[in-house]
Amino acid sequence: MRKIVIAGNWKMYKDLEDVRAFCKAIASSLKTKDLGSVLPILAPAYPFLALMQRELADTLVKVAAQDVSAHAEGAFTGEVSAAMLSSLGLEYSIIGHSERRAHHNESNEIVREKLLLLMDNGIKPILCVGETLAQRDAGETQKVILDQLEGCLRNVTIYGAEDIMIAYEPVWAIGTGRTATGEQAQEVHRIIRTWLKNTYNDVLADELPILYGGSVKPENIAGLLAMPDLDGGLIGGASLKADQYLEMIDIALKSRK
Ligand code: 13P
């Protein structure tokens, strides 16, 4: 059975005090709760990774990075390597987010380099894919998603479904309040799962978690989680508020799986 992942991507929000307050607000309830098949993940900015690991050490929350360098090591001022993240004991890192692709010109090839470095260092990539509104309106959604999957995973061996997650994040739904309907998300999640089946194998396609991201919030997450191929959310804005994050975990606990 696939897990339900409730992953918060905090982007460039929250300072030290905010991070501490958030951890304090969620730690006690996530310590005692039986989360069953729900996996909570939170991705703060780099400076707070180690602090959050400490603050949430007694909980089931996994702390993740939002990105990683495409280089293994060297004179790359401001970059953080996969080996550094691994030395912290991190298990997950987001890569290929549309904000990185758009504002930092990250191609599928660069995302692939990052993915390989993460996997070499024992960190599970949360690989983001998604189409823009113009691409959707032009009827290119499937082509864009398949191009991204093929580009980012070209000749990449995936041994098990726990090695990687994929997040479908339609660019037009990110930070806009305009969520994809459950049916719109399901259609693309099915495309992704079918691609995994054709490229890898049935077991991997069946077990690999595919998350949805784009204006997910407590009000709409139940409808999204009801979709058969949707295994959780990669959540921006609504994950910044402790009460909303906890509420989404509660809703996930009550959902089908
Ligand atoms: P929002 O939930 O704020 O739309 O952000 C989604 C996202 O980009 C998560 O990675």
PDB file of C-alpha atoms and ligand atoms in Angstrom:
ATOM      1  CA  MET A   1       0.000   0.000   0.000  1.00  0.00           C
ATOM      2  CA  ARG A   2       1.314   3.444  -0.902  1.00  0.00           C
ATOM      3  CA  LYS A   3       1.924   6.002   1.802  1.00  0.00           C
ATOM      4  CA  ILE A   4       0.122   9.340   1.872  1.00  0.00           C
ATOM      5  CA  VAL A   5       2.734  12.067   1.920  1.00  0.00           C
ATOM      6  CA  ILE A   6       1.957  15.466   3.388  1.00  0.00           C
ATOM      7  CA  ALA A   7       4.992  17.472   2.341  1.00  0.00           C
ATOM      8  CA  GLY A   8       5.422  21.163   3.097  1.00  0.00           C
ATOM      9  CA  ASN A   9       7.652  23.241   0.846  1.00  0.00           C
ATOM     10  CA  TRP A  10       8.387  26.389   2.799  1.00  0.00           C
ATOM     11  CA  LYS A  11      10.220  28.096  -0.071  1.00  0.00           C
ATOM     12  CA  MET A  12      11.901  31.317   1.104  1.00  0.00           C
ATOM     13  CA  TYR A  13       9.638  31.901   4.089  1.00  0.00           C
ATOM     14  CA  LYS A  14      10.218  31.796   7.849  1.00  0.00           C
ATOM     15  CA  ASP A  15      13.168  32.976   9.941  1.00  0.00           C
ATOM     16  CA  LEU A  16      14.719  31.252  12.926  1.00  0.00           C
ATOM     17  CA  GLU A  17      12.050  32.355  15.354  1.00  0.00           C
ATOM     18  CA  ASP A  18       9.215  31.297  13.022  1.00  0.00           C
ATOM     19  CA  VAL A  19      10.812  27.910  12.474  1.00  0.00           C
ATOM     20  CA  ARG A  20      11.171  27.312  16.211  1.00  0.00           C
ATOM     21  CA  ALA A  21       7.576  28.359  16.865  1.00  0.00           C
ATOM     22  CA  PHE A  22       6.243  26.080  14.124  1.00  0.00           C
ATOM     23  CA  CYS A  23       8.197  23.077  15.417  1.00  0.00           C
ATOM     24  CA  LYS A  24       6.962  23.717  18.934  1.00  0.00           C
ATOM     25  CA  ALA A  25       3.381  23.963  17.686  1.00  0.00           C
ATOM     26  CA  ILE A  26       3.425  20.613  15.849  1.00  0.00           C
ATOM     27  CA  ALA A  27       5.892  18.512  17.859  1.00  0.00           C
ATOM     28  CA  SER A  28       3.638  17.485  20.718  1.00  0.00           C
ATOM     29  CA  SER A  29       0.734  16.276  18.580  1.00  0.00           C
ATOM     30  CA  LEU A  30       2.967  14.501  16.068  1.00  0.00           C
ATOM     31  CA  LYS A  31       4.845  12.742  18.865  1.00  0.00           C
ATOM     32  CA  THR A  32       1.877  10.930  20.262  1.00  0.00           C
ATOM     33  CA  LYS A  33      -0.178  10.392  17.141  1.00  0.00           C
ATOM     34  CA  ASP A  34      -0.215   7.076  15.307  1.00  0.00           C
ATOM     35  CA  LEU A  35       0.291   8.277  11.750  1.00  0.00           C
ATOM     36  CA  GLY A  36      -0.239   4.896  10.103  1.00  0.00           C
ATOM     37  CA  SER A  37       0.526   5.250   6.441  1.00  0.00           C
ATOM     38  CA  VAL A  38       0.813   9.052   6.541  1.00  0.00           C
ATOM     39  CA  LEU A  39       4.310  10.437   6.054  1.00  0.00           C
ATOM     40  CA  PRO A  40       4.818  14.090   7.051  1.00  0.00           C
ATOM     41  CA  ILE A  41       7.712  15.918   5.385  1.00  0.00           C
ATOM     42  CA  LEU A  42       8.792  19.541   5.821  1.00  0.00           C
ATOM     43  CA  ALA A  43      11.289  21.378   3.643  1.00  0.00           C
ATOM     44  CA  PRO A  44      12.621  24.570   5.267  1.00  0.00           C
ATOM     45  CA  ALA A  45      15.353  26.787   3.839  1.00  0.00           C
ATOM     46  CA  TYR A  46      18.913  25.423   4.172  1.00  0.00           C
ATOM     47  CA  PRO A  47      19.946  27.328   7.334  1.00  0.00           C
ATOM     48  CA  PHE A  48      17.218  25.658   9.370  1.00  0.00           C
ATOM     49  CA  LEU A  49      17.589  22.021   8.298  1.00  0.00           C
ATOM     50  CA  ALA A  50      19.720  20.887  11.226  1.00  0.00           C
ATOM     51  CA  LEU A  51      17.707  22.864  13.745  1.00  0.00           C
ATOM     52  CA  MET A  52      14.455  21.340  12.519  1.00  0.00           C
ATOM     53  CA  GLN A  53      15.919  17.862  12.612  1.00  0.00           C
ATOM     54  CA  ARG A  54      16.738  18.428  16.271  1.00  0.00           C
ATOM     55  CA  GLU A  55      13.431  20.058  17.158  1.00  0.00           C
ATOM     56  CA  LEU A  56      11.428  17.301  15.465  1.00  0.00           C
ATOM     57  CA  ALA A  57      13.679  14.390  16.390  1.00  0.00           C
ATOM     58  CA  ASP A  58      10.999  12.737  18.542  1.00  0.00           C
ATOM     59  CA  THR A  59       8.325  12.991  15.868  1.00  0.00           C
ATOM     60  CA  LEU A  60       7.683  11.131  12.629  1.00  0.00           C
ATOM     61  CA  VAL A  61       8.345  14.232  10.534  1.00  0.00           C
ATOM     62  CA  LYS A  62      11.098  13.917   7.929  1.00  0.00           C
ATOM     63  CA  VAL A  63      13.001  17.098   7.201  1.00  0.00           C
ATOM     64  CA  ALA A  64      13.824  17.667   3.524  1.00  0.00           C
ATOM     65  CA  ALA A  65      15.897  20.082   1.454  1.00  0.00           C
ATOM     66  CA  GLN A  66      14.258  22.246  -1.203  1.00  0.00           C
ATOM     67  CA  ASP A  67      17.055  21.853  -3.716  1.00  0.00           C
ATOM     68  CA  VAL A  68      20.637  20.677  -4.142  1.00  0.00           C
ATOM     69  CA  SER A  69      23.643  21.679  -6.225  1.00  0.00           C
ATOM     70  CA  ALA A  70      24.190  20.013  -9.596  1.00  0.00           C
ATOM     71  CA  HIS A  71      27.892  19.774  -8.674  1.00  0.00           C
ATOM     72  CA  ALA A  72      29.432  17.200  -6.369  1.00  0.00           C
ATOM     73  CA  GLU A  73      31.957  19.521  -4.725  1.00  0.00           C
ATOM     74  CA  GLY A  74      34.167  22.505  -5.484  1.00  0.00           C
ATOM     75  CA  ALA A  75      34.375  26.254  -5.857  1.00  0.00           C
ATOM     76  CA  PHE A  76      30.657  26.936  -6.181  1.00  0.00           C
ATOM     77  CA  THR A  77      29.922  29.793  -3.812  1.00  0.00           C
ATOM     78  CA  GLY A  78      26.501  29.609  -2.262  1.00  0.00           C
ATOM     79  CA  GLU A  79      25.778  26.034  -3.361  1.00  0.00           C
ATOM     80  CA  VAL A  80      24.974  23.083  -1.102  1.00  0.00           C
ATOM     81  CA  SER A  81      25.983  19.588  -2.196  1.00  0.00           C
ATOM     82  CA  ALA A  82      24.138  16.286  -1.916  1.00  0.00           C
ATOM     83  CA  ALA A  83      26.999  14.953   0.220  1.00  0.00           C
ATOM     84  CA  MET A  84      26.492  17.835   2.668  1.00  0.00           C
ATOM     85  CA  LEU A  85      22.780  17.083   2.912  1.00  0.00           C
ATOM     86  CA  SER A  86      23.564  13.420   3.360  1.00  0.00           C
ATOM     87  CA  SER A  87      26.000  14.218   6.175  1.00  0.00           C
ATOM     88  CA  LEU A  88      23.051  15.773   8.022  1.00  0.00           C
ATOM     89  CA  GLY A  89      21.175  12.502   7.664  1.00  0.00           C
ATOM     90  CA  LEU A  90      18.512  13.974   5.382  1.00  0.00           C
ATOM     91  CA  GLU A  91      16.398  11.442   3.538  1.00  0.00           C
ATOM     92  CA  TYR A  92      14.618  13.652   0.994  1.00  0.00           C
ATOM     93  CA  SER A  93      15.195  16.643  -1.266  1.00  0.00           C
ATOM     94  CA  ILE A  94      12.869  18.413  -3.662  1.00  0.00           C
ATOM     95  CA  ILE A  95      14.343  18.985  -7.147  1.00  0.00           C
ATOM     96  CA  GLY A  96      13.087  20.421 -10.413  1.00  0.00           C
ATOM     97  CA  HIS A  97      10.593  22.779  -8.800  1.00  0.00           C
ATOM     98  CA  SER A  98       9.053  25.053 -11.441  1.00  0.00           C
ATOM     99  CA  GLU A  99      10.348  28.107  -9.563  1.00  0.00           C
ATOM    100  CA  ARG A 100      13.915  26.789 -10.005  1.00  0.00           C
ATOM    101  CA  ARG A 101      13.230  25.902 -13.625  1.00  0.00           C
ATOM    102  CA  ALA A 102      11.759  29.367 -14.323  1.00  0.00           C
ATOM    103  CA  HIS A 103      13.982  31.669 -12.257  1.00  0.00           C
ATOM    104  CA  HIS A 104      17.258  29.747 -12.409  1.00  0.00           C
ATOM    105  CA  ASN A 105      16.974  28.299 -15.905  1.00  0.00           C
ATOM    106  CA  GLU A 106      17.152  24.724 -14.729  1.00  0.00           C
ATOM    107  CA  SER A 107      16.822  22.336 -17.639  1.00  0.00           C
ATOM    108  CA  ASN A 108      15.782  18.707 -17.403  1.00  0.00           C
ATOM    109  CA  GLU A 109      19.460  17.852 -17.843  1.00  0.00           C
ATOM    110  CA  ILE A 110      20.450  19.894 -14.777  1.00  0.00           C
ATOM    111  CA  VAL A 111      17.610  18.381 -12.770  1.00  0.00           C
ATOM    112  CA  ARG A 112      18.849  14.952 -13.853  1.00  0.00           C
ATOM    113  CA  GLU A 113      22.370  15.753 -12.603  1.00  0.00           C
ATOM    114  CA  LYS A 114      20.904  16.746  -9.247  1.00  0.00           C
ATOM    115  CA  LEU A 115      18.781  13.622  -9.112  1.00  0.00           C
ATOM    116  CA  LEU A 116      21.784  11.381  -9.742  1.00  0.00           C
ATOM    117  CA  LEU A 117      23.859  13.143  -7.086  1.00  0.00           C
ATOM    118  CA  LEU A 118      21.065  12.799  -4.545  1.00  0.00           C
ATOM    119  CA  MET A 119      20.620   9.108  -5.298  1.00  0.00           C
ATOM    120  CA  ASP A 120      24.379   8.500  -5.129  1.00  0.00           C
ATOM    121  CA  ASN A 121      24.287  10.024  -1.671  1.00  0.00           C
ATOM    122  CA  GLY A 122      21.325   7.987  -0.484  1.00  0.00           C
ATOM    123  CA  ILE A 123      18.828  10.858  -0.565  1.00  0.00           C
ATOM    124  CA  LYS A 124      15.427  10.346  -2.137  1.00  0.00           C
ATOM    125  CA  PRO A 125      14.546  12.966  -4.745  1.00  0.00           C
ATOM    126  CA  ILE A 126      11.064  14.469  -4.834  1.00  0.00           C
ATOM    127  CA  LEU A 127      11.074  15.239  -8.540  1.00  0.00           C
ATOM    128  CA  CYS A 128       8.698  18.013  -9.627  1.00  0.00           C
ATOM    129  CA  VAL A 129       7.104  18.150 -13.054  1.00  0.00           C
ATOM    130  CA  GLY A 130       4.318  20.349 -14.375  1.00  0.00           C
ATOM    131  CA  GLU A 131       3.007  22.358 -17.306  1.00  0.00           C
ATOM    132  CA  THR A 132       2.383  26.093 -17.619  1.00  0.00           C
ATOM    133  CA  LEU A 133      -1.037  27.511 -18.378  1.00  0.00           C
ATOM    134  CA  ALA A 134      -0.008  28.291 -21.953  1.00  0.00           C
ATOM    135  CA  GLN A 135       1.113  24.691 -22.428  1.00  0.00           C
ATOM    136  CA  ARG A 136      -2.152  23.363 -20.953  1.00  0.00           C
ATOM    137  CA  ASP A 137      -4.231  25.685 -23.130  1.00  0.00           C
ATOM    138  CA  ALA A 138      -2.275  24.539 -26.181  1.00  0.00           C
ATOM    139  CA  GLY A 139      -3.138  20.919 -25.347  1.00  0.00           C
ATOM    140  CA  GLU A 140       0.498  20.089 -24.589  1.00  0.00           C
ATOM    141  CA  THR A 141       0.167  18.898 -20.994  1.00  0.00           C
ATOM    142  CA  GLN A 142       0.896  15.234 -21.657  1.00  0.00           C
ATOM    143  CA  LYS A 143       3.827  16.021 -23.946  1.00  0.00           C
ATOM    144  CA  VAL A 144       5.396  18.420 -21.425  1.00  0.00           C
ATOM    145  CA  ILE A 145       5.063  15.964 -18.541  1.00  0.00           C
ATOM    146  CA  LEU A 146       6.509  13.087 -20.573  1.00  0.00           C
ATOM    147  CA  ASP A 147       9.383  15.272 -21.832  1.00  0.00           C
ATOM    148  CA  GLN A 148      10.211  16.230 -18.247  1.00  0.00           C
ATOM    149  CA  LEU A 149      10.057  12.626 -17.037  1.00  0.00           C
ATOM    150  CA  GLU A 150      12.139  11.375 -19.947  1.00  0.00           C
ATOM    151  CA  GLY A 151      14.666  14.189 -19.585  1.00  0.00           C
ATOM    152  CA  CYS A 152      15.067  13.997 -15.821  1.00  0.00           C
ATOM    153  CA  LEU A 153      15.060  10.195 -15.589  1.00  0.00           C
ATOM    154  CA  ARG A 154      16.933   9.304 -18.789  1.00  0.00           C
ATOM    155  CA  ASN A 155      18.899   6.085 -18.152  1.00  0.00           C
ATOM    156  CA  VAL A 156      18.310   6.425 -14.424  1.00  0.00           C
ATOM    157  CA  THR A 157      18.013   3.106 -12.644  1.00  0.00           C
ATOM    158  CA  ILE A 158      15.370   3.106  -9.949  1.00  0.00           C
ATOM    159  CA  TYR A 159      15.679   0.000  -7.805  1.00  0.00           C
ATOM    160  CA  GLY A 160      12.617   0.425  -5.615  1.00  0.00           C
ATOM    161  CA  ALA A 161       9.550   2.588  -5.261  1.00  0.00           C
ATOM    162  CA  GLU A 162      10.932   4.038  -2.041  1.00  0.00           C
ATOM    163  CA  ASP A 163      13.946   5.507  -3.905  1.00  0.00           C
ATOM    164  CA  ILE A 164      12.085   8.483  -5.359  1.00  0.00           C
ATOM    165  CA  MET A 165       8.803  10.414  -5.378  1.00  0.00           C
ATOM    166  CA  ILE A 166       7.297  12.411  -8.208  1.00  0.00           C
ATOM    167  CA  ALA A 167       5.306  15.581  -7.622  1.00  0.00           C
ATOM    168  CA  TYR A 168       2.930  16.841 -10.287  1.00  0.00           C
ATOM    169  CA  GLU A 169       2.736  20.601  -9.852  1.00  0.00           C
ATOM    170  CA  PRO A 170       0.868  22.436 -12.615  1.00  0.00           C
ATOM    171  CA  VAL A 171       2.577  25.827 -12.745  1.00  0.00           C
ATOM    172  CA  TRP A 172      -0.772  27.626 -13.140  1.00  0.00           C
ATOM    173  CA  ALA A 173      -1.960  26.229  -9.801  1.00  0.00           C
ATOM    174  CA  ILE A 174       1.069  27.239  -7.730  1.00  0.00           C
ATOM    175  CA  GLY A 175       0.434  30.133  -5.382  1.00  0.00           C
ATOM    176  CA  THR A 176      -2.562  31.202  -7.445  1.00  0.00           C
ATOM    177  CA  GLY A 177      -5.361  29.776  -5.329  1.00  0.00           C
ATOM    178  CA  ARG A 178      -6.432  27.960  -8.496  1.00  0.00           C
ATOM    179  CA  THR A 179      -6.190  24.264  -7.668  1.00  0.00           C
ATOM    180  CA  ALA A 180      -6.440  21.580 -10.302  1.00  0.00           C
ATOM    181  CA  THR A 181      -9.639  19.627  -9.845  1.00  0.00           C
ATOM    182  CA  GLY A 182      -9.225  16.107  -8.561  1.00  0.00           C
ATOM    183  CA  GLU A 183     -10.046  14.870 -12.059  1.00  0.00           C
ATOM    184  CA  GLN A 184      -7.469  17.131 -13.738  1.00  0.00           C
ATOM    185  CA  ALA A 185      -4.794  15.965 -11.306  1.00  0.00           C
ATOM    186  CA  GLN A 186      -5.830  12.325 -11.616  1.00  0.00           C
ATOM    187  CA  GLU A 187      -5.555  12.470 -15.407  1.00  0.00           C
ATOM    188  CA  VAL A 188      -1.906  13.549 -15.215  1.00  0.00           C
ATOM    189  CA  HIS A 189      -1.071  11.215 -12.325  1.00  0.00           C
ATOM    190  CA  ARG A 190      -2.356   8.342 -14.451  1.00  0.00           C
ATOM    191  CA  ILE A 191      -0.153   9.486 -17.345  1.00  0.00           C
ATOM    192  CA  ILE A 192       2.842   9.490 -14.995  1.00  0.00           C
ATOM    193  CA  ARG A 193       2.025   6.045 -13.604  1.00  0.00           C
ATOM    194  CA  THR A 194       1.571   4.613 -17.084  1.00  0.00           C
ATOM    195  CA  TRP A 195       4.917   6.079 -18.122  1.00  0.00           C
ATOM    196  CA  LEU A 196       6.567   4.471 -15.073  1.00  0.00           C
ATOM    197  CA  LYS A 197       5.024   1.139 -16.007  1.00  0.00           C
ATOM    198  CA  ASN A 198       6.238   1.345 -19.594  1.00  0.00           C
ATOM    199  CA  THR A 199       9.699   2.639 -18.659  1.00  0.00           C
ATOM    200  CA  TYR A 200      10.353   0.604 -15.507  1.00  0.00           C
ATOM    201  CA  ASN A 201       7.954  -2.094 -14.349  1.00  0.00           C
ATOM    202  CA  ASP A 202       4.499  -2.771 -12.922  1.00  0.00           C
ATOM    203  CA  VAL A 203       5.615  -2.961  -9.298  1.00  0.00           C
ATOM    204  CA  LEU A 204       7.471   0.340  -9.405  1.00  0.00           C
ATOM    205  CA  ALA A 205       4.588   2.026 -11.220  1.00  0.00           C
ATOM    206  CA  ASP A 206       2.151   0.687  -8.677  1.00  0.00           C
ATOM    207  CA  GLU A 207       4.108   1.603  -5.555  1.00  0.00           C
ATOM    208  CA  LEU A 208       5.898   4.858  -6.338  1.00  0.00           C
ATOM    209  CA  PRO A 209       4.238   7.842  -4.577  1.00  0.00           C
ATOM    210  CA  ILE A 210       2.976  10.587  -6.890  1.00  0.00           C
ATOM    211  CA  LEU A 211       2.160  13.817  -5.060  1.00  0.00           C
ATOM    212  CA  TYR A 212       0.105  16.751  -6.271  1.00  0.00           C
ATOM    213  CA  GLY A 213       1.115  20.367  -5.629  1.00  0.00           C
ATOM    214  CA  GLY A 214      -0.611  23.647  -6.385  1.00  0.00           C
ATOM    215  CA  SER A 215      -2.829  25.558  -3.939  1.00  0.00           C
ATOM    216  CA  VAL A 216      -3.482  22.486  -1.770  1.00  0.00           C
ATOM    217  CA  LYS A 217      -5.159  23.454   1.503  1.00  0.00           C
ATOM    218  CA  PRO A 218      -7.348  21.891   4.194  1.00  0.00           C
ATOM    219  CA  GLU A 219     -10.481  22.772   2.211  1.00  0.00           C
ATOM    220  CA  ASN A 220      -9.526  20.839  -0.922  1.00  0.00           C
ATOM    221  CA  ILE A 221      -7.089  18.127   0.138  1.00  0.00           C
ATOM    222  CA  ALA A 222      -9.720  15.455   0.859  1.00  0.00           C
ATOM    223  CA  GLY A 223     -11.061  15.670  -2.690  1.00  0.00           C
ATOM    224  CA  LEU A 224      -7.571  15.393  -4.118  1.00  0.00           C
ATOM    225  CA  LEU A 225      -6.592  12.454  -1.892  1.00  0.00           C
ATOM    226  CA  ALA A 226      -9.719  10.625  -3.011  1.00  0.00           C
ATOM    227  CA  MET A 227      -8.177  10.262  -6.468  1.00  0.00           C
ATOM    228  CA  PRO A 228      -6.798   6.744  -6.993  1.00  0.00           C
ATOM    229  CA  ASP A 229      -3.368   7.771  -8.307  1.00  0.00           C
ATOM    230  CA  LEU A 230      -2.771  10.710  -5.986  1.00  0.00           C
ATOM    231  CA  ASP A 231      -0.662   9.885  -2.954  1.00  0.00           C
ATOM    232  CA  GLY A 232      -0.332  13.162  -1.120  1.00  0.00           C
ATOM    233  CA  GLY A 233       0.442  16.821  -1.446  1.00  0.00           C
ATOM    234  CA  LEU A 234       3.477  19.025  -1.955  1.00  0.00           C
ATOM    235  CA  ILE A 235       2.116  22.078  -0.239  1.00  0.00           C
ATOM    236  CA  GLY A 236       3.407  25.642  -0.208  1.00  0.00           C
ATOM    237  CA  GLY A 237       1.338  28.376   1.430  1.00  0.00           C
ATOM    238  CA  ALA A 238      -0.941  26.187   3.560  1.00  0.00           C
ATOM    239  CA  SER A 239       2.038  24.305   5.028  1.00  0.00           C
ATOM    240  CA  LEU A 240       3.357  27.511   6.598  1.00  0.00           C
ATOM    241  CA  LYS A 241       0.644  27.525   9.226  1.00  0.00           C
ATOM    242  CA  ALA A 242       0.994  24.862  11.900  1.00  0.00           C
ATOM    243  CA  ASP A 243      -2.747  24.438  12.444  1.00  0.00           C
ATOM    244  CA  GLN A 244      -3.408  23.991   8.712  1.00  0.00           C
ATOM    245  CA  TYR A 245      -0.517  21.570   8.337  1.00  0.00           C
ATOM    246  CA  LEU A 246      -1.819  19.455  11.224  1.00  0.00           C
ATOM    247  CA  GLU A 247      -5.340  19.631   9.833  1.00  0.00           C
ATOM    248  CA  MET A 248      -4.128  18.277   6.480  1.00  0.00           C
ATOM    249  CA  ILE A 249      -2.380  15.412   8.263  1.00  0.00           C
ATOM    250  CA  ASP A 250      -5.637  14.635  10.081  1.00  0.00           C
ATOM    251  CA  ILE A 251      -7.571  14.640   6.824  1.00  0.00           C
ATOM    252  CA  ALA A 252      -4.948  12.350   5.280  1.00  0.00           C
ATOM    253  CA  LEU A 253      -5.309   9.964   8.213  1.00  0.00           C
ATOM    254  CA  LYS A 254      -9.015   9.704   7.497  1.00  0.00           C
ATOM    255  CA  SER A 255      -8.642   9.311   3.730  1.00  0.00           C
ATOM    256  CA  ARG A 256      -9.006   6.069   1.839  1.00  0.00           C
ATOM    257  CA  LYS A 257      -5.603   4.403   2.135  1.00  0.00           C
TER     258      LYS A 257
HETATM  259  P1  13P B   1       1.225  26.550  -3.107  1.00  0.00           P
HETATM  260  O1  13P B   1       0.647  25.430  -2.264  1.00  0.00           O
HETATM  261  O2  13P B   1       1.499  27.785  -2.311  1.00  0.00           O
HETATM  262  O3  13P B   1       0.398  26.778  -4.331  1.00  0.00           O
HETATM  263  O4  13P B   1       2.664  26.049  -3.612  1.00  0.00           O
HETATM  264  C1  13P B   1       2.786  24.808  -4.212  1.00  0.00           C
HETATM  265  C2  13P B   1       4.219  24.486  -4.401  1.00  0.00           C
HETATM  266  O5  13P B   1       4.893  25.090  -5.202  1.00  0.00           O
HETATM  267  C3  13P B   1       4.801  23.424  -3.568  1.00  0.00           C
HETATM  268  O6  13P B   1       6.048  23.052  -4.013  1.00  0.00           O
END
